[in-house]
Short mmCIF file of C-alpha atoms in Angstrom, two decimals:
data_model
loop_
_atom_site.label_atom_id
_atom_site.label_comp_id
_atom_site.label_asym_id
_atom_site.label_seq_id
_atom_site.Cartn_x
_atom_site.Cartn_y
_atom_site.Cartn_z
CA UNK A 1 52.56 -20.05 31.61
CA UNK A 2 52.03 -20.30 28.33
CA UNK A 3 49.21 -18.28 26.54
CA UNK A 4 46.95 -19.45 23.82
CA UNK A 5 43.83 -21.38 23.25
CA UNK A 6 42.34 -24.32 24.56
CA UNK A 7 40.15 -26.21 22.43
CA UNK A 8 38.07 -28.92 25.30
CA UNK A 9 35.81 -31.53 24.44
CA UNK A 10 33.40 -30.83 27.51
CA UNK A 11 31.62 -33.99 29.00
CA UNK A 12 28.03 -34.35 29.48
CA UNK A 13 27.58 -32.70 33.17
CA UNK A 14 30.24 -30.21 33.61
CA UNK A 15 29.14 -26.77 33.07
CA UNK A 16 31.12 -24.43 31.09
CA UNK A 17 32.02 -22.66 34.55
CA UNK A 18 33.46 -26.11 35.44
CA UNK A 19 35.11 -26.49 32.98
CA UNK A 20 36.97 -23.21 33.47
CA UNK A 21 37.66 -24.07 36.74
CA UNK A 22 38.94 -27.70 36.24
CA UNK A 23 41.45 -26.17 33.32
CA UNK A 24 42.60 -23.19 36.30
CA UNK A 25 43.68 -25.93 38.30
CA UNK A 26 45.41 -27.76 35.29
CA UNK A 27 47.20 -24.85 34.72
CA UNK A 28 48.08 -23.02 37.34
CA UNK A 29 46.48 -19.09 36.24
CA UNK A 30 43.30 -17.80 36.92
CA UNK A 31 43.67 -16.11 33.74
CA UNK A 32 41.09 -18.06 31.97
CA UNK A 33 37.92 -17.68 29.92
CA UNK A 34 35.76 -19.11 27.03
CA UNK A 35 34.20 -17.78 23.93
CA UNK A 36 30.63 -19.55 24.17
CA UNK A 37 28.85 -21.68 27.11
CA UNK A 38 27.57 -24.76 26.53
CA UNK A 39 24.68 -26.59 28.79
CA UNK A 40 25.29 -28.82 31.03
CA UNK A 41 23.63 -31.87 29.46
CA UNK A 42 25.50 -30.49 26.20
CA UNK A 43 28.70 -32.20 25.23
CA UNK A 44 31.42 -31.12 22.42
CA UNK A 45 33.37 -28.09 21.34
CA UNK A 46 34.62 -25.43 23.87
CA UNK A 47 37.01 -22.54 23.24
CA UNK A 48 39.17 -20.94 26.22
CA UNK A 49 41.68 -18.30 26.43
CA UNK A 50 44.39 -18.74 28.37
CA UNK A 51 46.08 -15.54 29.67
CA UNK A 52 47.10 -13.46 26.26
CA UNK A 53 44.86 -15.99 24.48
CA UNK A 54 42.05 -14.33 26.51
CA UNK A 55 42.32 -11.28 23.91
CA UNK A 56 40.81 -13.33 21.14
CA UNK A 57 38.26 -14.42 22.69
CA UNK A 58 36.06 -11.38 21.44
CA UNK A 59 36.87 -12.60 18.16
CA UNK A 60 34.98 -15.75 18.67
CA UNK A 61 32.11 -14.74 20.35
CA UNK A 62 30.13 -13.66 17.25
CA UNK A 63 31.16 -16.76 14.80
CA UNK A 64 29.13 -19.49 13.58
CA UNK A 65 28.79 -22.80 15.08
CA UNK A 66 27.97 -26.25 14.12
CA UNK A 67 26.33 -29.20 15.98
CA UNK A 68 25.20 -32.76 16.07
CA UNK A 69 21.88 -33.10 18.03
CA UNK A 70 19.11 -35.93 18.91
CA UNK A 71 15.47 -34.56 18.41
CA UNK A 72 12.57 -36.67 20.16
CA UNK A 73 9.35 -36.10 18.34
CA UNK A 74 6.15 -36.68 20.58
CA UNK A 75 6.95 -34.82 23.91
CA UNK A 76 7.47 -31.60 25.17
CA UNK A 77 9.62 -30.27 28.12
CA UNK A 78 9.94 -27.66 30.19
CA UNK A 79 13.12 -26.73 29.28
CA UNK A 80 13.10 -28.19 25.67
CA UNK A 81 15.50 -30.32 26.52
CA UNK A 82 15.81 -33.79 28.39
CA UNK A 83 16.36 -32.15 31.19
CA UNK A 84 12.84 -30.92 32.04
CA UNK A 85 9.41 -32.22 33.46
CA UNK A 86 7.55 -33.67 30.99
CA UNK A 87 4.10 -31.26 29.92
CA UNK A 88 2.46 -32.70 27.19
CA UNK A 89 3.11 -35.90 25.21
CA UNK A 90 1.81 -37.22 21.89
CA UNK A 91 2.24 -40.45 19.64
CA UNK A 92 4.86 -39.56 16.72
CA UNK A 93 5.66 -42.90 15.57
CA UNK A 94 3.73 -42.53 12.24
CA UNK A 95 5.04 -39.22 11.74
CA UNK A 96 6.20 -38.97 7.99
CA UNK A 97 10.29 -38.25 7.13
CA UNK A 98 8.68 -36.27 4.22
CA UNK A 99 6.56 -34.30 6.59
CA UNK A 100 9.33 -33.67 8.58
CA UNK A 101 11.80 -32.38 6.39
CA UNK A 102 9.39 -30.00 5.11
CA UNK A 103 8.72 -28.85 8.64
CA UNK A 104 12.51 -28.40 8.64
CA UNK A 105 12.80 -26.44 5.50
CA UNK A 106 10.91 -23.69 7.03
CA UNK A 107 13.07 -23.65 9.58
CA UNK A 108 16.18 -23.31 7.49
CA UNK A 109 17.58 -19.77 6.28
CA UNK A 110 17.18 -16.21 7.91
CA UNK A 111 14.37 -17.16 10.36
CA UNK A 112 12.87 -15.55 13.72
CA UNK A 113 13.36 -17.76 16.99
CA UNK A 114 11.96 -17.49 20.28
CA UNK A 115 14.33 -18.55 22.61
CA UNK A 116 13.69 -20.98 25.48
CA UNK A 117 12.38 -19.90 28.51
CA UNK A 118 15.25 -21.20 30.61
CA UNK A 119 17.81 -19.61 28.32
CA UNK A 120 20.61 -17.49 29.96
CA UNK A 121 18.81 -14.16 28.25
CA UNK A 122 18.67 -11.51 30.84
CA UNK A 123 15.26 -10.05 31.50
CA UNK A 124 15.15 -6.97 33.39
CA UNK A 125 18.78 -7.70 34.60
CA UNK A 126 18.00 -11.19 35.62
CA UNK A 127 18.68 -14.31 33.77
CA UNK A 128 15.46 -16.14 32.44
CA UNK A 129 16.27 -19.61 33.73
CA UNK A 130 16.91 -18.02 37.36
CA UNK A 131 13.25 -15.90 36.58
CA UNK A 132 11.68 -19.70 35.41
CA UNK A 133 13.07 -20.94 38.59
CA UNK A 134 11.49 -18.84 40.57
CA UNK A 135 8.66 -19.88 39.37
CA UNK A 136 7.51 -16.64 37.06
CA UNK A 137 6.63 -16.67 33.57
CA UNK A 138 9.12 -15.17 31.02
CA UNK A 139 7.98 -13.76 27.63
CA UNK A 140 11.27 -13.55 25.48
CA UNK A 141 10.98 -11.80 22.61
CA UNK A 142 11.63 -13.75 19.11
CA UNK A 143 15.22 -12.46 17.79
CA UNK A 144 16.72 -12.96 13.95
CA UNK A 145 19.00 -15.84 13.85
CA UNK A 146 20.23 -17.83 10.74
CA UNK A 147 20.06 -21.40 10.21
CA UNK A 148 22.37 -22.44 6.94
CA UNK A 149 21.82 -26.30 7.19
CA UNK A 150 19.62 -27.64 9.23
CA UNK A 151 19.80 -31.32 7.75
CA UNK A 152 18.48 -35.11 8.92
CA UNK A 153 21.55 -37.56 9.08
CA UNK A 154 20.67 -41.31 8.93
CA UNK A 155 17.51 -43.14 9.47
CA UNK A 156 14.72 -41.61 11.88
CA UNK A 157 14.34 -44.46 14.76
CA UNK A 158 10.93 -44.99 16.23
CA UNK A 159 10.95 -45.49 20.09
CA UNK A 160 7.64 -46.38 21.56
CA UNK A 161 5.34 -43.54 20.39
CA UNK A 162 7.84 -41.77 19.70
CA UNK A 163 10.52 -40.47 16.69
CA UNK A 164 13.97 -39.93 17.19
CA UNK A 165 15.99 -37.83 14.85
CA UNK A 166 19.17 -37.58 14.35
CA UNK A 167 20.18 -33.47 12.92
CA UNK A 168 23.10 -31.62 12.08
CA UNK A 169 22.77 -28.11 12.33
CA UNK A 170 25.21 -24.82 11.22
CA UNK A 171 23.89 -21.85 12.47
CA UNK A 172 24.97 -18.11 13.66
CA UNK A 173 25.45 -17.56 16.89
CA UNK A 174 22.66 -16.98 19.40
CA UNK A 175 21.10 -19.86 17.73
CA UNK A 176 18.64 -22.43 20.06
CA UNK A 177 19.02 -26.06 19.06
CA UNK A 178 17.04 -26.63 21.87
CA UNK A 179 14.28 -24.03 19.95
CA UNK A 180 14.62 -25.59 17.06
CA UNK A 181 13.51 -28.68 18.54
CA UNK A 182 10.54 -26.98 19.88
CA UNK A 183 9.49 -25.46 16.94
CA UNK A 184 10.03 -28.95 14.94
CA UNK A 185 7.62 -30.46 17.16
CA UNK A 186 4.90 -27.62 17.14
CA UNK A 187 4.80 -27.10 13.64
CA UNK A 188 4.11 -30.89 13.57
CA UNK A 189 1.64 -30.98 16.29
CA UNK A 190 3.38 -33.47 17.99
CA UNK A 191 5.97 -31.38 20.25
CA UNK A 192 9.32 -32.03 20.39
CA UNK A 193 12.69 -31.89 22.45
CA UNK A 194 16.37 -31.63 22.74
CA UNK A 195 17.18 -35.12 24.24
CA UNK A 196 21.21 -35.00 23.05
CA UNK A 197 23.54 -31.99 21.44
CA UNK A 198 27.02 -32.02 21.01
CA UNK A 199 28.93 -28.89 19.34
CA UNK A 200 31.26 -29.67 16.20
CA UNK A 201 32.65 -26.56 15.43
CA UNK A 202 33.42 -22.84 17.15
CA UNK A 203 34.26 -20.68 13.65
CA UNK A 204 37.29 -22.16 12.18
CA UNK A 205 37.81 -24.78 15.33
CA UNK A 206 36.97 -28.09 14.91
CA UNK A 207 35.84 -30.82 17.83
CA UNK A 208 38.82 -32.64 16.01
CA UNK A 209 41.44 -30.97 17.08
CA UNK A 210 39.39 -30.60 20.83
CA UNK A 211 41.27 -32.23 24.29
CA UNK A 212 39.96 -33.72 27.26
CA UNK A 213 39.90 -32.51 30.21
CA UNK A 214 43.03 -33.85 31.49
CA UNK A 215 46.43 -32.84 33.36
CA UNK A 216 48.13 -33.14 29.86
CA UNK A 217 45.42 -30.73 27.55
CA UNK A 218 46.97 -29.71 24.66
CA UNK A 219 46.80 -25.82 24.20
CA UNK A 220 47.51 -24.04 20.48
CA UNK A 221 49.56 -20.87 21.17
CA UNK A 222 48.63 -17.38 20.02
CA UNK A 223 50.30 -17.48 16.12
CA UNK A 224 48.50 -20.55 15.88
CA UNK A 225 45.09 -20.04 17.03
CA UNK A 226 45.28 -16.41 15.30
CA UNK A 227 45.88 -17.89 12.04
CA UNK A 228 43.20 -20.11 12.32
CA UNK A 229 40.75 -17.34 12.45
CA UNK A 230 42.16 -14.53 10.45
CA UNK A 231 45.06 -14.02 6.87
CA UNK A 232 48.31 -12.96 8.06
CA UNK A 233 50.30 -10.79 7.32
CA UNK A 234 54.20 -9.80 8.18
CA UNK A 235 55.24 -7.02 9.82
CA UNK A 236 59.06 -5.23 9.25
CA UNK A 237 60.80 -3.61 12.52
CA UNK A 238 59.41 0.21 11.77
CA UNK A 239 55.84 -0.93 11.53
CA UNK A 240 56.21 -3.24 14.73
CA UNK A 241 57.09 -0.23 16.68
CA UNK A 242 54.18 1.71 15.31
CA UNK A 243 51.92 -0.22 15.94
CA UNK A 244 52.82 -1.26 19.69
CA UNK A 245 52.69 2.53 19.79
CA UNK A 246 49.39 2.69 18.88
CA UNK A 247 49.87 4.35 15.22
CA UNK A 248 48.74 3.12 11.66
CA UNK A 249 50.02 1.39 9.55
CA UNK A 250 50.20 0.56 5.56
CA UNK A 251 49.86 -3.00 4.29
CA UNK A 252 48.38 -5.56 1.89
CA UNK A 253 45.30 -7.68 3.35
CA UNK A 254 41.97 -8.28 4.16
CA UNK A 255 39.82 -6.15 6.08
CA UNK A 256 40.59 -7.68 9.80
CA UNK A 257 44.43 -9.33 9.87
CA UNK A 258 46.69 -10.97 12.52
CA UNK A 259 49.67 -9.36 12.22
CA UNK A 260 53.53 -10.91 12.91
CA UNK A 261 57.01 -9.97 13.18
CA UNK A 262 60.01 -12.56 13.01
CA UNK A 263 57.23 -15.14 13.61
CA UNK A 264 55.41 -13.22 16.69
CA UNK A 265 52.12 -12.22 16.77
CA UNK A 266 52.40 -8.42 17.51
CA UNK A 267 48.45 -7.57 16.80
CA UNK A 268 44.96 -8.15 15.46
CA UNK A 269 44.28 -5.73 13.01
CA UNK A 270 41.06 -3.73 11.13
CA UNK A 271 41.52 -2.11 7.77
CA UNK A 272 40.60 1.57 8.59
CA UNK A 273 40.57 3.23 5.00
CA UNK A 274 43.89 2.66 3.28
CA UNK A 275 45.94 1.91 6.50
CA UNK A 276 45.49 -0.82 8.96
CA UNK A 277 44.95 0.13 13.42
CA UNK A 278 45.08 -2.38 15.72
CA UNK A 279 42.46 -3.86 17.74
CA UNK A 280 44.42 -6.33 20.26
CA UNK A 281 48.24 -5.86 20.87
CA UNK A 282 49.53 -8.57 22.07
CA UNK A 283 53.13 -7.83 24.51
CA UNK A 284 56.51 -9.24 23.58
CA UNK A 285 56.40 -11.57 26.81
CA UNK A 286 53.56 -13.48 25.07
CA UNK A 287 53.88 -16.88 23.34
CA UNK A 288 53.30 -16.96 19.35
#
């Protein structure tokens, strides 16, 4: 079984677990993991590691992400998205774009964000969404996140009493787009929720390179995947052996690099003073 990363374009209605299970059947291996979930309502880029490729997932968990989303102003829901129950409705068709843009600006940059109650954050050892399903009130603490881009794309659309906005968001890992929709609606005094969400980037990986869930799914080999994440350095034979045995090596490069010997990915390295130490090593029988 080849090792590497699979970039999947997750369809709506699939959970991330569903996507992993499907890929396990297609590829015939159970050693598959992912670098961050997507809600069933959401579509878009899901990065999965296969066999030795799972070792690369640790470097993707905290990377920045990009989303395309549709926000409906004028209606609040219990989940801050279209899958929840409607809890309040107000006329938003008269909201001015200038006011929308002013409030979006306040939600851009380094902000404190309170996650949705139905998030996967654990409270006393249980997922928040499980507690909500049990009828409990969940109070989550605000957390620092970075929204580097929050832009309205295209023209806002009046849909009955509501105002629908298509937006582009670049943000740090752990940012909830549902919460941005909720907070924008609250700031404008009309409420808001998310009606569509599509993840288009995870770190250096883009939705344009993603496959549908099908029998002929494409895979980035370990070398391709690693080169997309980090600068590469070439090793000599002695350095390869030293790294495999846990020794540090001298090399030139960035703080974190991927190391190759004769075209094969040997390790991902971190700088340690004037030398490099291995963070993860790939055995010779790994592909890439």
